[in-house]
Tab-separated table of C-alpha atoms in Angstrom:
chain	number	residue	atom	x	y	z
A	159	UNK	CA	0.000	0.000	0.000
A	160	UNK	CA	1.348	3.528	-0.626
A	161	UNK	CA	1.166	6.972	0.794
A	162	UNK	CA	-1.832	8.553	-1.225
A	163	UNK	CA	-5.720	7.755	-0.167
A	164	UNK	CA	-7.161	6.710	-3.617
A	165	UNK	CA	-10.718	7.153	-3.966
A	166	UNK	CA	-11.054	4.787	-6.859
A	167	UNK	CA	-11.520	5.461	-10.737
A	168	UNK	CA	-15.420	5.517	-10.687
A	169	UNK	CA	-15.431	7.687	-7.426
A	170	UNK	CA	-14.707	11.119	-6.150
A	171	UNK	CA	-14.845	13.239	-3.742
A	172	UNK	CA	-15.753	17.032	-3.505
A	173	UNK	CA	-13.505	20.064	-2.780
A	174	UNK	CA	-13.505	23.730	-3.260
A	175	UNK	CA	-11.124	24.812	-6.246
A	176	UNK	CA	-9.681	26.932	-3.632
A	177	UNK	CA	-8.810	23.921	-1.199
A	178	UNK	CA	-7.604	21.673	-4.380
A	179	UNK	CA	-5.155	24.078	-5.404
A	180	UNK	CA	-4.094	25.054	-1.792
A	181	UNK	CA	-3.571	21.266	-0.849
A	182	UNK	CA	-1.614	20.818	-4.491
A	183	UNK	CA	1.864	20.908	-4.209
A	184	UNK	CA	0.938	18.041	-1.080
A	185	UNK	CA	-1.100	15.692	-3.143
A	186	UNK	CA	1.736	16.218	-5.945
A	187	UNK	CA	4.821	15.446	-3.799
A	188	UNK	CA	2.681	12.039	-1.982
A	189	UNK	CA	1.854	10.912	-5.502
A	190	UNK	CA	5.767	11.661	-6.612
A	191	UNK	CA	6.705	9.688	-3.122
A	192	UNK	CA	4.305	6.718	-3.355
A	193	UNK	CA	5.570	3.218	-4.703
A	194	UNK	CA	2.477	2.935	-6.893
A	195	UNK	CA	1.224	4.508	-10.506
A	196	UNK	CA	-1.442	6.972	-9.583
A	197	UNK	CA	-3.562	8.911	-11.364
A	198	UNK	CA	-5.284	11.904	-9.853
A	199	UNK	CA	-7.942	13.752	-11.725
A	200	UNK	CA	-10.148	17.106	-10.669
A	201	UNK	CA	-13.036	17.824	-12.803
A	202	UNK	CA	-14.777	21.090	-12.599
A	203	UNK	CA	-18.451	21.759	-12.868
A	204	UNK	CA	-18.322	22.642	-16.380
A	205	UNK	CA	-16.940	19.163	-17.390
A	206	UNK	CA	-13.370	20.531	-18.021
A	207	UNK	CA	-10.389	19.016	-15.956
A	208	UNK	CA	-7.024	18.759	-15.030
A	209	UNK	CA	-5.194	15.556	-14.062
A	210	UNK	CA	-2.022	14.171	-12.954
A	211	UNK	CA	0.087	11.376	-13.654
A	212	UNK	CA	3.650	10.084	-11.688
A	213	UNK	CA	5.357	7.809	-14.322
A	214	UNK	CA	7.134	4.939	-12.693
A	215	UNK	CA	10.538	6.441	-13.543
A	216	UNK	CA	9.118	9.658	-11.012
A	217	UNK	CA	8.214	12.449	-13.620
A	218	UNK	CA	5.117	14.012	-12.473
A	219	UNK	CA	2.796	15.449	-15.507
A	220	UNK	CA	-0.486	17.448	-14.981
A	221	UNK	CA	-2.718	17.309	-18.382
A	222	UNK	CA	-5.310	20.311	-19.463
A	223	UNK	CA	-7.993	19.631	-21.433
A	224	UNK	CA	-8.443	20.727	-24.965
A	225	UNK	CA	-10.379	21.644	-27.368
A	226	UNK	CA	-9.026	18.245	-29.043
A	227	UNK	CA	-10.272	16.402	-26.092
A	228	UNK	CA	-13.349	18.570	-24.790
A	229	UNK	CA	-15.559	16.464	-25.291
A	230	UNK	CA	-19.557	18.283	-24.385
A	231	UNK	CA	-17.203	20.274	-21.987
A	232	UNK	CA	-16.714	24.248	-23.112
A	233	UNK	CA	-14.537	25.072	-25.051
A	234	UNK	CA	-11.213	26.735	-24.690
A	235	UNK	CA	-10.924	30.591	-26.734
A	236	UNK	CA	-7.958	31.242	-28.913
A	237	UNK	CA	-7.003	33.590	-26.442
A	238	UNK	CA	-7.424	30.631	-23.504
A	239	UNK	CA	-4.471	28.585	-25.552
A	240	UNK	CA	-2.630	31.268	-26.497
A	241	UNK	CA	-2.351	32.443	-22.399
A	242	UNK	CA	-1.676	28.419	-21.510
A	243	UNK	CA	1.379	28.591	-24.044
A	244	UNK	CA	2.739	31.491	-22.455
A	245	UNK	CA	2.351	30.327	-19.384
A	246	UNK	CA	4.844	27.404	-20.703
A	247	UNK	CA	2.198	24.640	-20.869
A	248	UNK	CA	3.257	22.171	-23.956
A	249	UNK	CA	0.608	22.305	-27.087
A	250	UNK	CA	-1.919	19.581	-27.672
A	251	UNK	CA	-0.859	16.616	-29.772
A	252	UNK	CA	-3.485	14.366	-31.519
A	253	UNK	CA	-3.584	11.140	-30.498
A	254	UNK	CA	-0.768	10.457	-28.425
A	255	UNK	CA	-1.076	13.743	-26.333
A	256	UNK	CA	-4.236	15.242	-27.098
A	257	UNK	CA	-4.369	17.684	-23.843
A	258	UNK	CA	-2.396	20.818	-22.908
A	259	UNK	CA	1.112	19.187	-21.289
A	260	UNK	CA	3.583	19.909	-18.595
A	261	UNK	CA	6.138	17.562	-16.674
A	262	UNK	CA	8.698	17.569	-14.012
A	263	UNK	CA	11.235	15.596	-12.918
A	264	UNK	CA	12.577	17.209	-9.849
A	265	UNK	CA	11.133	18.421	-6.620
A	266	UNK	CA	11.672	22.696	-7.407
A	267	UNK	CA	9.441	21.316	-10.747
A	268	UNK	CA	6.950	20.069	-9.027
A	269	UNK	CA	6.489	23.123	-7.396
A	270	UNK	CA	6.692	25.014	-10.300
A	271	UNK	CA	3.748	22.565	-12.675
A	272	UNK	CA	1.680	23.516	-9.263
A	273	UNK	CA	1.832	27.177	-9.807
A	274	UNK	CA	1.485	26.537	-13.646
A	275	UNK	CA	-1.890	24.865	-12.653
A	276	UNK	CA	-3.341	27.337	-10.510
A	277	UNK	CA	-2.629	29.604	-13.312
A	278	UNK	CA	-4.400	27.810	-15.645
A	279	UNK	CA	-7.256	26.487	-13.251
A	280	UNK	CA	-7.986	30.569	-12.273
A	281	UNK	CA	-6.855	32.650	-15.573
A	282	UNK	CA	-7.949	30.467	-18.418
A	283	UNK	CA	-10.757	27.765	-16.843
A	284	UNK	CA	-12.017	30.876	-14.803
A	285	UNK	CA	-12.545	28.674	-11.888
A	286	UNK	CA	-13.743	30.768	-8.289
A	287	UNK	CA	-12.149	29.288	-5.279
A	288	UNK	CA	-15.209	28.699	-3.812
A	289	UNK	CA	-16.580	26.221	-7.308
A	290	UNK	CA	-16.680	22.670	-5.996
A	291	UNK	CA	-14.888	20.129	-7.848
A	292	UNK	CA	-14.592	16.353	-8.340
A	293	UNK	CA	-11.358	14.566	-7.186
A	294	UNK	CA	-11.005	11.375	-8.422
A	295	UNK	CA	-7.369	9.211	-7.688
A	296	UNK	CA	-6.206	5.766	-8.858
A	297	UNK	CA	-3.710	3.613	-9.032
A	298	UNK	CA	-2.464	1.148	-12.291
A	299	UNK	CA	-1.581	-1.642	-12.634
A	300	UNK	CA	2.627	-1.219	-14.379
A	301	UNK	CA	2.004	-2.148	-18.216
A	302	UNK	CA	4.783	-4.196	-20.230
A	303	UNK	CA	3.293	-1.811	-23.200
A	304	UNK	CA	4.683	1.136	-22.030
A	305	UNK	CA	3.415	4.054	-19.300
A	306	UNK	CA	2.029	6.210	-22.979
A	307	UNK	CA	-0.155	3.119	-24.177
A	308	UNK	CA	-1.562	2.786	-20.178
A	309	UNK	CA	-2.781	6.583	-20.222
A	310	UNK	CA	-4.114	6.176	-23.902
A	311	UNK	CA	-6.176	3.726	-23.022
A	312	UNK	CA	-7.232	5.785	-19.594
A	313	UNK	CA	-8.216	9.141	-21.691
A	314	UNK	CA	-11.519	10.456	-20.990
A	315	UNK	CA	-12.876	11.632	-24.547
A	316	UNK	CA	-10.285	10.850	-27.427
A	317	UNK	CA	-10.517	7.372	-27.573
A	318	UNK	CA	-14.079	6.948	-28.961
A	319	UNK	CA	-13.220	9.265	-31.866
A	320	UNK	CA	-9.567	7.812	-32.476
A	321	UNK	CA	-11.365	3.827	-32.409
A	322	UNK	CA	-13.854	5.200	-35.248
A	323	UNK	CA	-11.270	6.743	-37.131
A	324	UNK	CA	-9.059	3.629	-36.925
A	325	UNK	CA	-11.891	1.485	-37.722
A	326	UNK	CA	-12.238	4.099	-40.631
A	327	UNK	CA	-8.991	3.655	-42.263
A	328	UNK	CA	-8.841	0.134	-41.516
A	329	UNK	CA	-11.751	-0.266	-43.186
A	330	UNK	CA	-10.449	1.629	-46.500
């Protein structure tokens, strides 16, 4: 057993946005600490989220939606991306990487994709401290694929549109 309280993949608990990002860098450093592969994901009330990922070789990476992988959520402006660039966040990538990106590898990092997420979580989502949120966390199982191919498969909303266009192309 590990450090981190997991709630489960199907369940969550509540939080204020406020509380969530207050308690951030914590949760961050536990899940960077903890023996397992966990998964922690905060979904606002608008559908949008942000989630975080320790690789088994310790990088930590927090994901932003996109508009690639919105799903019924709303929609990010031109001037939403444009202000999650600046703020250093990587660009979406279809298929393999289909939300807004940023990694560490080292403690001062982790700190520093914190701050880049209450950025992003107040400036761009537009998120009010006091807006409740869903906190889901998991652990996975370690995959002789590869960590990539384990969150593919975990993605919320890309992989129903990338199995029809396989099925698409295989199909031509």
């Amino acid at each position: 057993m590990g450090n981190v309280h997991v709630t489960g993949e199907r369940n969550g608990v509540t939080a204020t946005v406020g509380s969530f990002i207050s308690n951030l860098p914590e949760l961050l450093g536990a899940m960077a600490l903890d023996a397992r592969c966990l998964v922690a994901i905060a979904e606002f009330g608008d559908g949008r989220y942000v989630q975080f990922w320790v690789e088994p070789d310790g990088t930590t990476s927090a994901e932003m939606v996109s508009n690639l992988n919105i799903g019924d959520a709303v929609a990010l402006s031109r001037e939403d991306e444009e202000a999650l660039f600046e703020m250093g966040w990587n660009e979406p990538v279809p298929v393999h990487s289909p939300n807004w990106r940023v990694e560490a590898d080292e403690a001062t990092g982790v700190l520093r994709v914190a701050t880049m997420v209450r950025r992003a979580v107040y400036e761009v989502l537009r998120e009010r401290p006091d807006n409740v949120i869903t906190l889901r966390s998991f652990a996975l199982e370690r995959s002789a694929d590869g960590w990539r191919e384990v969150q593919a498969s975990t993605r919320v909303y890309v992989a129903a549109v990338w199995d029809e266009i396989e099925r698409f192309l295989r199909d031509q």
